[in-house]
Tab-separated table of C-alpha atoms in Angstrom:
chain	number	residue	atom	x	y	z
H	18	UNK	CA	145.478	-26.384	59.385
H	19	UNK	CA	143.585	-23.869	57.843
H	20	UNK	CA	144.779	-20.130	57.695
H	21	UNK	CA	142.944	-18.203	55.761
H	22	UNK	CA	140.696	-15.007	57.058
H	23	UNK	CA	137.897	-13.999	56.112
H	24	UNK	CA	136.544	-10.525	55.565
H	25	UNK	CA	133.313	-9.884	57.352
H	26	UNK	CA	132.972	-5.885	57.059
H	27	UNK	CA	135.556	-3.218	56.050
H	28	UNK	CA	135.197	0.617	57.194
H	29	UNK	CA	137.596	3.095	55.381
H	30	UNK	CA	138.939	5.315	58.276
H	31	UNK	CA	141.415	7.277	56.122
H	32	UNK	CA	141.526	8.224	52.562
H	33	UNK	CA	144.783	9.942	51.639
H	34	UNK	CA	146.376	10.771	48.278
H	35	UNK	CA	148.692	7.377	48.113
H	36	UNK	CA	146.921	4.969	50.493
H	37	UNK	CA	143.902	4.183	51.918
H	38	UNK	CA	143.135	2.883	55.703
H	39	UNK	CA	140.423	0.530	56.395
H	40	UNK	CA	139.560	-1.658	59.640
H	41	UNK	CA	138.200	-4.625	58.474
H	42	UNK	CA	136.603	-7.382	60.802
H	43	UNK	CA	137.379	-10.790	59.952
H	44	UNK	CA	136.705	-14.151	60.907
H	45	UNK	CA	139.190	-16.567	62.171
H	46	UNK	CA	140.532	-19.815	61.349
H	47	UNK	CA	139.376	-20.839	64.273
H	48	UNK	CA	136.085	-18.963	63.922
H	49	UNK	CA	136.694	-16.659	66.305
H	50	UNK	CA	135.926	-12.510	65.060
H	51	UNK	CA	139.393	-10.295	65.137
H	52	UNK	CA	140.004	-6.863	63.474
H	53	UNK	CA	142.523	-6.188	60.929
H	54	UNK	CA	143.708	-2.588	60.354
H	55	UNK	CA	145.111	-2.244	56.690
H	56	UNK	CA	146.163	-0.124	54.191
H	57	UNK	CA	145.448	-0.216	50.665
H	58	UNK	CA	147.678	1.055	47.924
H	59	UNK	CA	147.519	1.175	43.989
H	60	UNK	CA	151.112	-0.847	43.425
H	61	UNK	CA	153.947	0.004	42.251
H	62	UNK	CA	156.764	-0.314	39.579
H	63	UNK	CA	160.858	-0.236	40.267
H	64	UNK	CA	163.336	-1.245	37.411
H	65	UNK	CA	166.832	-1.701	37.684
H	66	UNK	CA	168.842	-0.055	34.561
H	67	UNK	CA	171.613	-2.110	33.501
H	68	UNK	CA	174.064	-0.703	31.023
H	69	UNK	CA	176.015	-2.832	28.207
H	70	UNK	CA	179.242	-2.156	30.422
H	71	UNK	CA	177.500	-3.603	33.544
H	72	UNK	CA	176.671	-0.544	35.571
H	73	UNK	CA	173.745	-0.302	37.238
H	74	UNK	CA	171.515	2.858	37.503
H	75	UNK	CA	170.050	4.792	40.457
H	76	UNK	CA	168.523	7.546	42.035
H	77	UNK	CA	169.361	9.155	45.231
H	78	UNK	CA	166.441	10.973	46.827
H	79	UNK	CA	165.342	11.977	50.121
H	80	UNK	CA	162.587	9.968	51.787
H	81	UNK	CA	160.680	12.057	54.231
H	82	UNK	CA	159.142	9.136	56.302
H	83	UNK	CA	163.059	8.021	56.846
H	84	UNK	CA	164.302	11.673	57.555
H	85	UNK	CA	167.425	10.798	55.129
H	86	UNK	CA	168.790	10.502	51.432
H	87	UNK	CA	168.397	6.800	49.697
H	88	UNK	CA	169.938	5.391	46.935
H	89	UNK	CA	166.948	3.621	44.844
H	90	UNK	CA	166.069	1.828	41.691
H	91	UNK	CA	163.797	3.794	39.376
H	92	UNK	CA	160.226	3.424	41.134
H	93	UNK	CA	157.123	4.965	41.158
H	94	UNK	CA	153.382	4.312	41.724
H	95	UNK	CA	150.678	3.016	39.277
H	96	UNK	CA	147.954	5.178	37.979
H	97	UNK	CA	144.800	3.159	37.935
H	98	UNK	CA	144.531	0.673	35.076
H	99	UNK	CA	148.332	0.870	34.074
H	100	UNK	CA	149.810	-1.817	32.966
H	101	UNK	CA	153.022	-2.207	35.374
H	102	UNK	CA	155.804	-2.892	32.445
H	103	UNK	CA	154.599	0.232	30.760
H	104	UNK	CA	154.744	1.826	34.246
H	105	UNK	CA	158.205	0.567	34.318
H	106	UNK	CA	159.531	2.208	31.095
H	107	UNK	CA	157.799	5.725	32.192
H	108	UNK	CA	159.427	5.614	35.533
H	109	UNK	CA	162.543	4.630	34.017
H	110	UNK	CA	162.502	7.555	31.692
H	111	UNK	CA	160.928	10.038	33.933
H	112	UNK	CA	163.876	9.591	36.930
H	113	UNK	CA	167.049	8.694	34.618
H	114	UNK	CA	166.329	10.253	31.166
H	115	UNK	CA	166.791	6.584	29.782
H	116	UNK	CA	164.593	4.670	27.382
H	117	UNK	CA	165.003	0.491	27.056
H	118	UNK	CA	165.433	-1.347	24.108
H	119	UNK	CA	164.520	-4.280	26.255
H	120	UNK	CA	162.686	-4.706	29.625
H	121	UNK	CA	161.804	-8.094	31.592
H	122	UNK	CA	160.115	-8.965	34.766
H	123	UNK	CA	162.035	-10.104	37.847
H	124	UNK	CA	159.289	-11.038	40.079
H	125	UNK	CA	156.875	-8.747	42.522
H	126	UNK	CA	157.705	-7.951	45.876
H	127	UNK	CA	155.023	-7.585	48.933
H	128	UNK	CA	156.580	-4.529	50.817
H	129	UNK	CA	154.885	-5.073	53.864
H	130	UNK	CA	152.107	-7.862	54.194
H	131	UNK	CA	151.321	-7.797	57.875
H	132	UNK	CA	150.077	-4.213	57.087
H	133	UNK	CA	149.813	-2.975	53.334
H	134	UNK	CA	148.418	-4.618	50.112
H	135	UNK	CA	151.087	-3.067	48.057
H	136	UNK	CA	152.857	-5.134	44.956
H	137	UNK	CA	155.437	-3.510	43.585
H	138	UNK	CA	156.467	-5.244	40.210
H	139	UNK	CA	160.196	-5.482	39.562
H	140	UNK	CA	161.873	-5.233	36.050
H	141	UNK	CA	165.442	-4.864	34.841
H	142	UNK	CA	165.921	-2.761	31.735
H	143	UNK	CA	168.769	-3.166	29.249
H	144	UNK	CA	169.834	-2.205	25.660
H	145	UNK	CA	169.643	1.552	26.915
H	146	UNK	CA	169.750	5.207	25.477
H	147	UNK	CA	170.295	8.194	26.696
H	148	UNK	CA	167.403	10.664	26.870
H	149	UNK	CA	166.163	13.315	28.823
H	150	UNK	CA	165.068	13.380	32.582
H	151	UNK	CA	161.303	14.408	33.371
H	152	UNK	CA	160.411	14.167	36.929
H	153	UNK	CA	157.470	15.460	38.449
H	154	UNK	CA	157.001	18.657	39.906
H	155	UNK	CA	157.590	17.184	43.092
H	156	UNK	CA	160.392	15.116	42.595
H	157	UNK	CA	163.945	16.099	43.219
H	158	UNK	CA	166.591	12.813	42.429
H	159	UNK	CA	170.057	12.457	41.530
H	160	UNK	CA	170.733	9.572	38.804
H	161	UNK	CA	174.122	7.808	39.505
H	162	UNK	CA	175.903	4.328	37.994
H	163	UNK	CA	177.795	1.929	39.605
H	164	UNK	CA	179.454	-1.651	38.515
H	165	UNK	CA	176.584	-4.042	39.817
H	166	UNK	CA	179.311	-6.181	41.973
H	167	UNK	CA	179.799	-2.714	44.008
H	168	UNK	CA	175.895	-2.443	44.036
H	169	UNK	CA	175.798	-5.785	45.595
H	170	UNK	CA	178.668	-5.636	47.499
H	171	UNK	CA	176.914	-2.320	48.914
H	172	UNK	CA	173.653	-4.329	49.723
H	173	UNK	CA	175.629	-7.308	51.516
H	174	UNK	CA	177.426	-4.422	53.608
H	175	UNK	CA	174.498	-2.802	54.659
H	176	UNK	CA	174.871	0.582	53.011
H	177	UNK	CA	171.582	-0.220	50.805
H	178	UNK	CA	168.479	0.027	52.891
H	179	UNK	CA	165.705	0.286	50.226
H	180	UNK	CA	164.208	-3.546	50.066
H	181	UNK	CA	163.419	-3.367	46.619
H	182	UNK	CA	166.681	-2.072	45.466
H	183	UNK	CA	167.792	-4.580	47.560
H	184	UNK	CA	165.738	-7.560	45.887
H	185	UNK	CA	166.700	-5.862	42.145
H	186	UNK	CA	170.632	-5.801	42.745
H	187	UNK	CA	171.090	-9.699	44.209
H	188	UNK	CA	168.293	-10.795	41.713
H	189	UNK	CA	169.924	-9.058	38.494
H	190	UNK	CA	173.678	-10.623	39.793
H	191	UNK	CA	172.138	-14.112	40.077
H	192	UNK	CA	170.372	-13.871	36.661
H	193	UNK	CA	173.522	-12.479	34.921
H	194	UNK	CA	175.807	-15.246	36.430
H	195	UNK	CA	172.930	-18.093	35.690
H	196	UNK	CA	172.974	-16.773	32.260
H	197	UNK	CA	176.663	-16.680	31.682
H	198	UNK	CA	176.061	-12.771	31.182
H	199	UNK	CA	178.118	-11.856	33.832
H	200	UNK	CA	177.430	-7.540	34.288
């Protein structure tokens, strides 16, 4: 059966600061015309620092959309044109301080298909060194550590909401156990 859509005309109803609305008609698999509301964003980055002792790094922040406080993985948005590894390693040392003497894709997440065309592109960073935090004028986060089996332990309980922290913490304890590198 076939499934793909096909764009017919797209009409930008909103353009905001971080995303972009458009209603886009589309044709059907069946042929049939529909409408498809969407929003478009630039991507994003998240990386999940992992220390030689095998603590894991985050950031506790508060997310207005959620009303409440969030423990997170380094993350941020792309600027146009920027490569998403390099977006990785600023995040990483804008939010924590840290700098990575080695930094390796984990795979991209879609956030929320049905509705946004958002990748964030996942990375966990090792081999790190202290440095000094930078955040933007606008950003107010707490950096933390943790032994990754509490991290996922916290995830399989429930107390993690954030899906790509999520995604980082059961990803980076698979890899390490695969590898015999257990963290």
């Amino acid at each position: 059966m076939e499934l793909e859509e096909k764009k017919i005309s797209s009409e930008e109803i909103f353009d905001g600061v971080a995303i972009h609305l458009f209603k886009d008609e589309i044709l059907l698999p069946n042929g049939n015309k529909g409408v498809r509301e969407i929003i478009r964003h630039p991507g994003a980055v998240c990386v999940l620092p992992v220390t030689d002792g095998g603590e894991v790094v985050f950031v506790n922040q508060f997310r207005y959309a959620m009303n409440k406080v969030t423990l997170e993985v380094p993350a941020g948005k792309l600027e146009k044109g920027e490569d998403p590894k390099e977006a990785a390693l600023r995040e990483l040392s804008e939010e924590t301080g840290l700098s990575a003497g080695r930094i390796f894709p984990i795979g991209e997440l879609y956030t929320t298909p049905a509705l946004i065309d958002e990748v964030i592109y996942m990375y966990i960073a090792t081999d790190l060194a202290e440095g000094v935090q930078h955040l933007d004028t606008d950003e107010f986060v707490n950096v933390l550590k943790m032994p990754l089996e509490k991290a996922v332990d916290m995830v399989m309980a429930g107390e993690i909401k954030d899906s790509k922290t999520q995604i980082c913490v059961l990803k980076a304890d698979k890899l390490f156990k695969a590898s015999g590198e257990v963290k």
